[in-house]
PDB file of C-alpha atoms in Angstrom:
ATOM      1  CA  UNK A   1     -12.176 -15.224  16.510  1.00 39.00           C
ATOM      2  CA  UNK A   2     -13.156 -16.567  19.738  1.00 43.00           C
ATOM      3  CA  UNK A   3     -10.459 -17.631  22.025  1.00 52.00           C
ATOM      4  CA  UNK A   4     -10.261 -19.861  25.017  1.00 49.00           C
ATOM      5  CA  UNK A   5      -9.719 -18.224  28.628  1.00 44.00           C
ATOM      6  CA  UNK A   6      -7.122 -19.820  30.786  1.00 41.00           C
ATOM      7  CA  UNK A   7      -9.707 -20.279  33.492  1.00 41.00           C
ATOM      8  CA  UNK A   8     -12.406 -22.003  31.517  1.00 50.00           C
ATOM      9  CA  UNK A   9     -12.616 -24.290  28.839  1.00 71.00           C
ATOM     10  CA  UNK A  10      -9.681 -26.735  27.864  1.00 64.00           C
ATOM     11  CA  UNK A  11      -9.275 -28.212  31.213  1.00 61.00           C
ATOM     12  CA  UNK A  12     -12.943 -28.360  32.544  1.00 64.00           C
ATOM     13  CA  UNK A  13     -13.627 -29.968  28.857  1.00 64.00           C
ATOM     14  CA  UNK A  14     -10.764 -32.738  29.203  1.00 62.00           C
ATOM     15  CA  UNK A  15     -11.885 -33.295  33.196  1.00 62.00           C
ATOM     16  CA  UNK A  16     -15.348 -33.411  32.654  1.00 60.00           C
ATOM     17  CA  UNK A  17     -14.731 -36.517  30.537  1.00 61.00           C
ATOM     18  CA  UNK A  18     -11.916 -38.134  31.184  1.00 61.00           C
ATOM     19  CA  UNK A  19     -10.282 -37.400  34.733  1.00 66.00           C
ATOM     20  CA  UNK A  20     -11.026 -40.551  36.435  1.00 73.00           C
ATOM     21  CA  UNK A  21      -8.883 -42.101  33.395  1.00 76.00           C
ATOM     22  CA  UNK A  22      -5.280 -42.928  34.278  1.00 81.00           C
ATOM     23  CA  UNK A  23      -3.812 -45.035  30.760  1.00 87.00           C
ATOM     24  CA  UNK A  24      -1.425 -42.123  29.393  1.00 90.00           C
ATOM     25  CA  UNK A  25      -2.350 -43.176  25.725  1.00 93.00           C
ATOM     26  CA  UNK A  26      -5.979 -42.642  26.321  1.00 90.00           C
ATOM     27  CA  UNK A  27      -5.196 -39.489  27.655  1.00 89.00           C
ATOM     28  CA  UNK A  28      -3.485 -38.028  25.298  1.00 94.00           C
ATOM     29  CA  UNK A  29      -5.276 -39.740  22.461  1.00 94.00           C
ATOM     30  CA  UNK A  30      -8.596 -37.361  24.708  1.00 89.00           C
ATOM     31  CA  UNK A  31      -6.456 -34.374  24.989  1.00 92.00           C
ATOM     32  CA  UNK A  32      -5.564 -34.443  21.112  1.00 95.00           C
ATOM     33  CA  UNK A  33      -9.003 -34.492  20.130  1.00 92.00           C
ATOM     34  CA  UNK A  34     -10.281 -31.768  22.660  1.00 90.00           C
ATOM     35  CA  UNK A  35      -7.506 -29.506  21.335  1.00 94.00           C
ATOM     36  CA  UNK A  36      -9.339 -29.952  17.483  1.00 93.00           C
ATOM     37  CA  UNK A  37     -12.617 -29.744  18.641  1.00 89.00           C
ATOM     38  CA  UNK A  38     -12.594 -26.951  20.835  1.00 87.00           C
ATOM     39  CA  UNK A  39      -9.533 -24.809  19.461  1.00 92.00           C
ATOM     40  CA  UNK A  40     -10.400 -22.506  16.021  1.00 93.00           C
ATOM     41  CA  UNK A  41      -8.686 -22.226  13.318  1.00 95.00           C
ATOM     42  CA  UNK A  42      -6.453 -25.250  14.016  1.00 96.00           C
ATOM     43  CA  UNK A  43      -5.170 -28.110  11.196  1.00 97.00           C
ATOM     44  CA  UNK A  44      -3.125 -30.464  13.297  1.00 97.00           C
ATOM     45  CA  UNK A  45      -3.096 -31.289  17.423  1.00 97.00           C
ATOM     46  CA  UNK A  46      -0.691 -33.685  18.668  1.00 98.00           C
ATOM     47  CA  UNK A  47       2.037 -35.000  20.930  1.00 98.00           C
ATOM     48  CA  UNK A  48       5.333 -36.283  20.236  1.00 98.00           C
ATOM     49  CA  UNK A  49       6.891 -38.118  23.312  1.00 98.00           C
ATOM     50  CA  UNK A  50      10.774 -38.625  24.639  1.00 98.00           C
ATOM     51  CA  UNK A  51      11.791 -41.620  23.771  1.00 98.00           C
ATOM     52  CA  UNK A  52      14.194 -42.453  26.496  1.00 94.00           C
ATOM     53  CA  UNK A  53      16.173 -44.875  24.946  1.00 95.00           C
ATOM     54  CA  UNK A  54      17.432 -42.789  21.716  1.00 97.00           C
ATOM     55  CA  UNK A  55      16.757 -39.377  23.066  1.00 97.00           C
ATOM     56  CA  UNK A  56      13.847 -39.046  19.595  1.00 98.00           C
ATOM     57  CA  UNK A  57      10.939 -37.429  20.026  1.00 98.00           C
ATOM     58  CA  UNK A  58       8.309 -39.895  18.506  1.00 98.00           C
ATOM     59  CA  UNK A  59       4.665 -39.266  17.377  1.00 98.00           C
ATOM     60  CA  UNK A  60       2.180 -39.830  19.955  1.00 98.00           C
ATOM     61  CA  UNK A  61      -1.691 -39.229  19.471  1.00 98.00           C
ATOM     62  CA  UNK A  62      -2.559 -36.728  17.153  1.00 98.00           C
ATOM     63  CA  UNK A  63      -5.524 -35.161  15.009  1.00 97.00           C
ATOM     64  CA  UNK A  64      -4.683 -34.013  11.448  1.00 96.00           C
ATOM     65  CA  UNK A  65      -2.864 -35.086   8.579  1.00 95.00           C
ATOM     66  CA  UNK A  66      -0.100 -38.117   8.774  1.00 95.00           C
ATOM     67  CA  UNK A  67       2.917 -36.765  10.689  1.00 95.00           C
ATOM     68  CA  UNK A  68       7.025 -37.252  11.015  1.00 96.00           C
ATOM     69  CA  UNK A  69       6.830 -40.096  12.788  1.00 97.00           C
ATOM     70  CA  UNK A  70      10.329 -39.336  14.719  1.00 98.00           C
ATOM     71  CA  UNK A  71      12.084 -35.970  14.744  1.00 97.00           C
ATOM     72  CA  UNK A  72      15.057 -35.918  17.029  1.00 97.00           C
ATOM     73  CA  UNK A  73      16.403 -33.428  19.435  1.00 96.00           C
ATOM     74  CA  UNK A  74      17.199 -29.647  18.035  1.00 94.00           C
ATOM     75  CA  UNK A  75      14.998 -29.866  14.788  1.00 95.00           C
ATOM     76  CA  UNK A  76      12.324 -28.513  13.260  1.00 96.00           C
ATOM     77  CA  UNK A  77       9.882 -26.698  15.901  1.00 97.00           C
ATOM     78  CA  UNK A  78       9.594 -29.440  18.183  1.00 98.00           C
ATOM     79  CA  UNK A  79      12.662 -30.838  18.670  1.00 97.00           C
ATOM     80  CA  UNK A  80      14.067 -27.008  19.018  1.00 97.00           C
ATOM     81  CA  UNK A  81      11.320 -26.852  21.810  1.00 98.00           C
ATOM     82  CA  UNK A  82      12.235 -30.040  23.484  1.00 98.00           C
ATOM     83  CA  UNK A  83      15.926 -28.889  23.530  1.00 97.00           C
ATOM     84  CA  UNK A  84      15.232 -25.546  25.142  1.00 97.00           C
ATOM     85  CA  UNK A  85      12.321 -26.421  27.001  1.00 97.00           C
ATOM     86  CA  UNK A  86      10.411 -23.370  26.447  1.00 97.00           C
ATOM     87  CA  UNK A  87       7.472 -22.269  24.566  1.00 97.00           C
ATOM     88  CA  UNK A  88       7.868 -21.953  21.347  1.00 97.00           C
ATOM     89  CA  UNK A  89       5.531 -19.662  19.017  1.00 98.00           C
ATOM     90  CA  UNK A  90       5.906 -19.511  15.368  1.00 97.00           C
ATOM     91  CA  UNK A  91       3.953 -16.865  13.526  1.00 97.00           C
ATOM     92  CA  UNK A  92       4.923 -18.406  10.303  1.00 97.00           C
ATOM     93  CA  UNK A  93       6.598 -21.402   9.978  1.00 96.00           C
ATOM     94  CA  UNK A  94       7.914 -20.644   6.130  1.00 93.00           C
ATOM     95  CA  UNK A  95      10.478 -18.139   8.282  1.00 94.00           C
ATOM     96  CA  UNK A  96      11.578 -21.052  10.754  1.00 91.00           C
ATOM     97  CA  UNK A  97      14.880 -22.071   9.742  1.00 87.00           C
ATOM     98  CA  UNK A  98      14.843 -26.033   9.497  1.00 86.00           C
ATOM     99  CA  UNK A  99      10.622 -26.510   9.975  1.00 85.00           C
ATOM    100  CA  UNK A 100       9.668 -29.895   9.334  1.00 87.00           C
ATOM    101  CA  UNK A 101       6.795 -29.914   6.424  1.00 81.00           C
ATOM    102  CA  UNK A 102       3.872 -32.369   7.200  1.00 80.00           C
ATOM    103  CA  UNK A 103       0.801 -30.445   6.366  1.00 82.00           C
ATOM    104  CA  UNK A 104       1.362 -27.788   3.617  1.00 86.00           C
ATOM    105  CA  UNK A 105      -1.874 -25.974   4.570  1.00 91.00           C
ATOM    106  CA  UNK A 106       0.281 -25.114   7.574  1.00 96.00           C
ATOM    107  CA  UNK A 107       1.324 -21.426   7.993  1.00 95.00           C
ATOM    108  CA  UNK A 108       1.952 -21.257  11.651  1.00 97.00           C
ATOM    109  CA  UNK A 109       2.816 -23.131  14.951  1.00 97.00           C
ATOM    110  CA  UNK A 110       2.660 -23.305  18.763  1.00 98.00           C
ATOM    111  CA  UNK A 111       4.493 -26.325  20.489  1.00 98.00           C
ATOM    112  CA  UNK A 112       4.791 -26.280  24.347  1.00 98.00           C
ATOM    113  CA  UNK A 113       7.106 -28.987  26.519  1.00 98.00           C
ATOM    114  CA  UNK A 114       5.413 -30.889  28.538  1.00 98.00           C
ATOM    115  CA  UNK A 115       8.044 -31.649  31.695  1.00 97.00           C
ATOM    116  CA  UNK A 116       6.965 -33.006  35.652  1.00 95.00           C
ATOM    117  CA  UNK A 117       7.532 -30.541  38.480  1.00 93.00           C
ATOM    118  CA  UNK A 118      10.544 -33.339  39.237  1.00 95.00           C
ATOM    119  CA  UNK A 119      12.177 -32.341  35.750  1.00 95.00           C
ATOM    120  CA  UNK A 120      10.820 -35.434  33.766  1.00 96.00           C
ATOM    121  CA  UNK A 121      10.698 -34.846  30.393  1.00 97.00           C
ATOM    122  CA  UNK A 122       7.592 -36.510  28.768  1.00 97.00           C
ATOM    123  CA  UNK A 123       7.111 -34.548  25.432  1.00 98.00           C
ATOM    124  CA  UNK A 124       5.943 -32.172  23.272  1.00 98.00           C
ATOM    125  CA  UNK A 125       2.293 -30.677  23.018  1.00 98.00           C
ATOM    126  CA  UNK A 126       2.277 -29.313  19.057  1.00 98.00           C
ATOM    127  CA  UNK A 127      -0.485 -27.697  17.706  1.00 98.00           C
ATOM    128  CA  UNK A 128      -0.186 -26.007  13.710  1.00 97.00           C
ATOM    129  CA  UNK A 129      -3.188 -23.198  11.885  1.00 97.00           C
ATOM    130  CA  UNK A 130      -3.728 -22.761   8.490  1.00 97.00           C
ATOM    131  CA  UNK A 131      -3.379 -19.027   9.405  1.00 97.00           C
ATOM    132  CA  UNK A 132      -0.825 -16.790   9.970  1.00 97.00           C
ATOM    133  CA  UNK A 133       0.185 -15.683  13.095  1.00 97.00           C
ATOM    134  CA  UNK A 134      -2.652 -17.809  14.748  1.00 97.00           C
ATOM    135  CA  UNK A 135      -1.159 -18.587  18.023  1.00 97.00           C
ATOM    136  CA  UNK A 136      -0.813 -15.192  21.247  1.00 96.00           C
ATOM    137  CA  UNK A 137       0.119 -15.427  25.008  1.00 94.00           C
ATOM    138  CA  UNK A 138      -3.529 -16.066  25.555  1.00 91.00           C
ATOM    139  CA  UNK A 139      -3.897 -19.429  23.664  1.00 93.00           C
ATOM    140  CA  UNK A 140      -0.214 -19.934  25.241  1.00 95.00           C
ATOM    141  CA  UNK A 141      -1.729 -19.732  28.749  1.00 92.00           C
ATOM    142  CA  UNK A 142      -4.629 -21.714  27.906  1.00 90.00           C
ATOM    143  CA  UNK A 143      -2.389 -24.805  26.559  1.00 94.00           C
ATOM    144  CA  UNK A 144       0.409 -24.417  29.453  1.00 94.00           C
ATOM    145  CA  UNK A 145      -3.071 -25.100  32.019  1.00 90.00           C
ATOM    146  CA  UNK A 146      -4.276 -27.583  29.688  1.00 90.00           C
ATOM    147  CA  UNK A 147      -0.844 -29.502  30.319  1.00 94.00           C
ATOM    148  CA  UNK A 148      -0.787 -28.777  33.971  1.00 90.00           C
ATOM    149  CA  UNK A 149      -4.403 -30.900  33.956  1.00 86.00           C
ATOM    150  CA  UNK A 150      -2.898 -33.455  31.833  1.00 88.00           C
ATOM    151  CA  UNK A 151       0.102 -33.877  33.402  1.00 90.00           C
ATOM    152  CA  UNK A 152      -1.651 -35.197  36.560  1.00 84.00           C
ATOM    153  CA  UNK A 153      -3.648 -38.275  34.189  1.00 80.00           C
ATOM    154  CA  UNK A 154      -0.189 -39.190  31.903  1.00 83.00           C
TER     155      UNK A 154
END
């Protein structure tokens, strides 16, 4: 399987397209379909943003199947993520206690915060494979860079 290297691809993809681009929606509406086109063995590629209001996470842009529309703080993958803000990598999501279902083809899942150097907290970068044990510290480093370049056009 060919991975992506933290210094090449993701980023220069998004940038080469899209960096003069400010509208956060556009963005991330971009972003989500780079992370499809350009990430193997992937089923779903998505964001899910704080809502500031009721504390929710709510679907943002995405590629794949029809999503949870809301999943609030301390469930399922995501909101677990969002909670602790820290990576979270799930070799197989039938062992996460509480996983949220959307896509059954899905076996395993990577979600990643995505927070401002001033501690805003915008989201949640989620990302599920129809294979087991799909997602290393490589593709990890690769998507924490990716939000680094996003984060300065949302």
């Amino acid at each position: 399987m060919t991975e992506l290297k933290a210094d090449t691809t993701l980023s220069k993809i998004f940038l080469a397209a899209h960096e003069t681009e400010k509208d956060k929606i556009a963005n991330l509406a971009n972003a989500a379909a780079v992370l499809m086109q350009f990430v193997p063995d992937i089923n779903w590629a998505g964001f899910y943003l704080l809502e500031k209001g009721s504390g929710d996470l709510v679907l943002g842009p995405f590629q794949g199947l029809s999503a949870t529309p809301r999943i609030k703080q301390d469930s399922g993958v995501v909101g677990t993520t969002f909670t602790k803000q820290t990576l979270t990598i799930v070799p197989d999501v039938h062992q996460f206690t509480g996983h949220i279902a959307c896509d059954p083809a899905s076996n395993s899942e990577i979600a990643l915060p995505i927070t401002r150097k001033n501690g805003e907290k915008i989201g949640i970068l989620d990302i599920d494979s129809p294979i087991t044990n799909r997602f290393d510290q490589q593709i990890a480093l690769d998507l924490e860079n990716f939000i680094q370049t996003l984060l300065v056009n949302i």
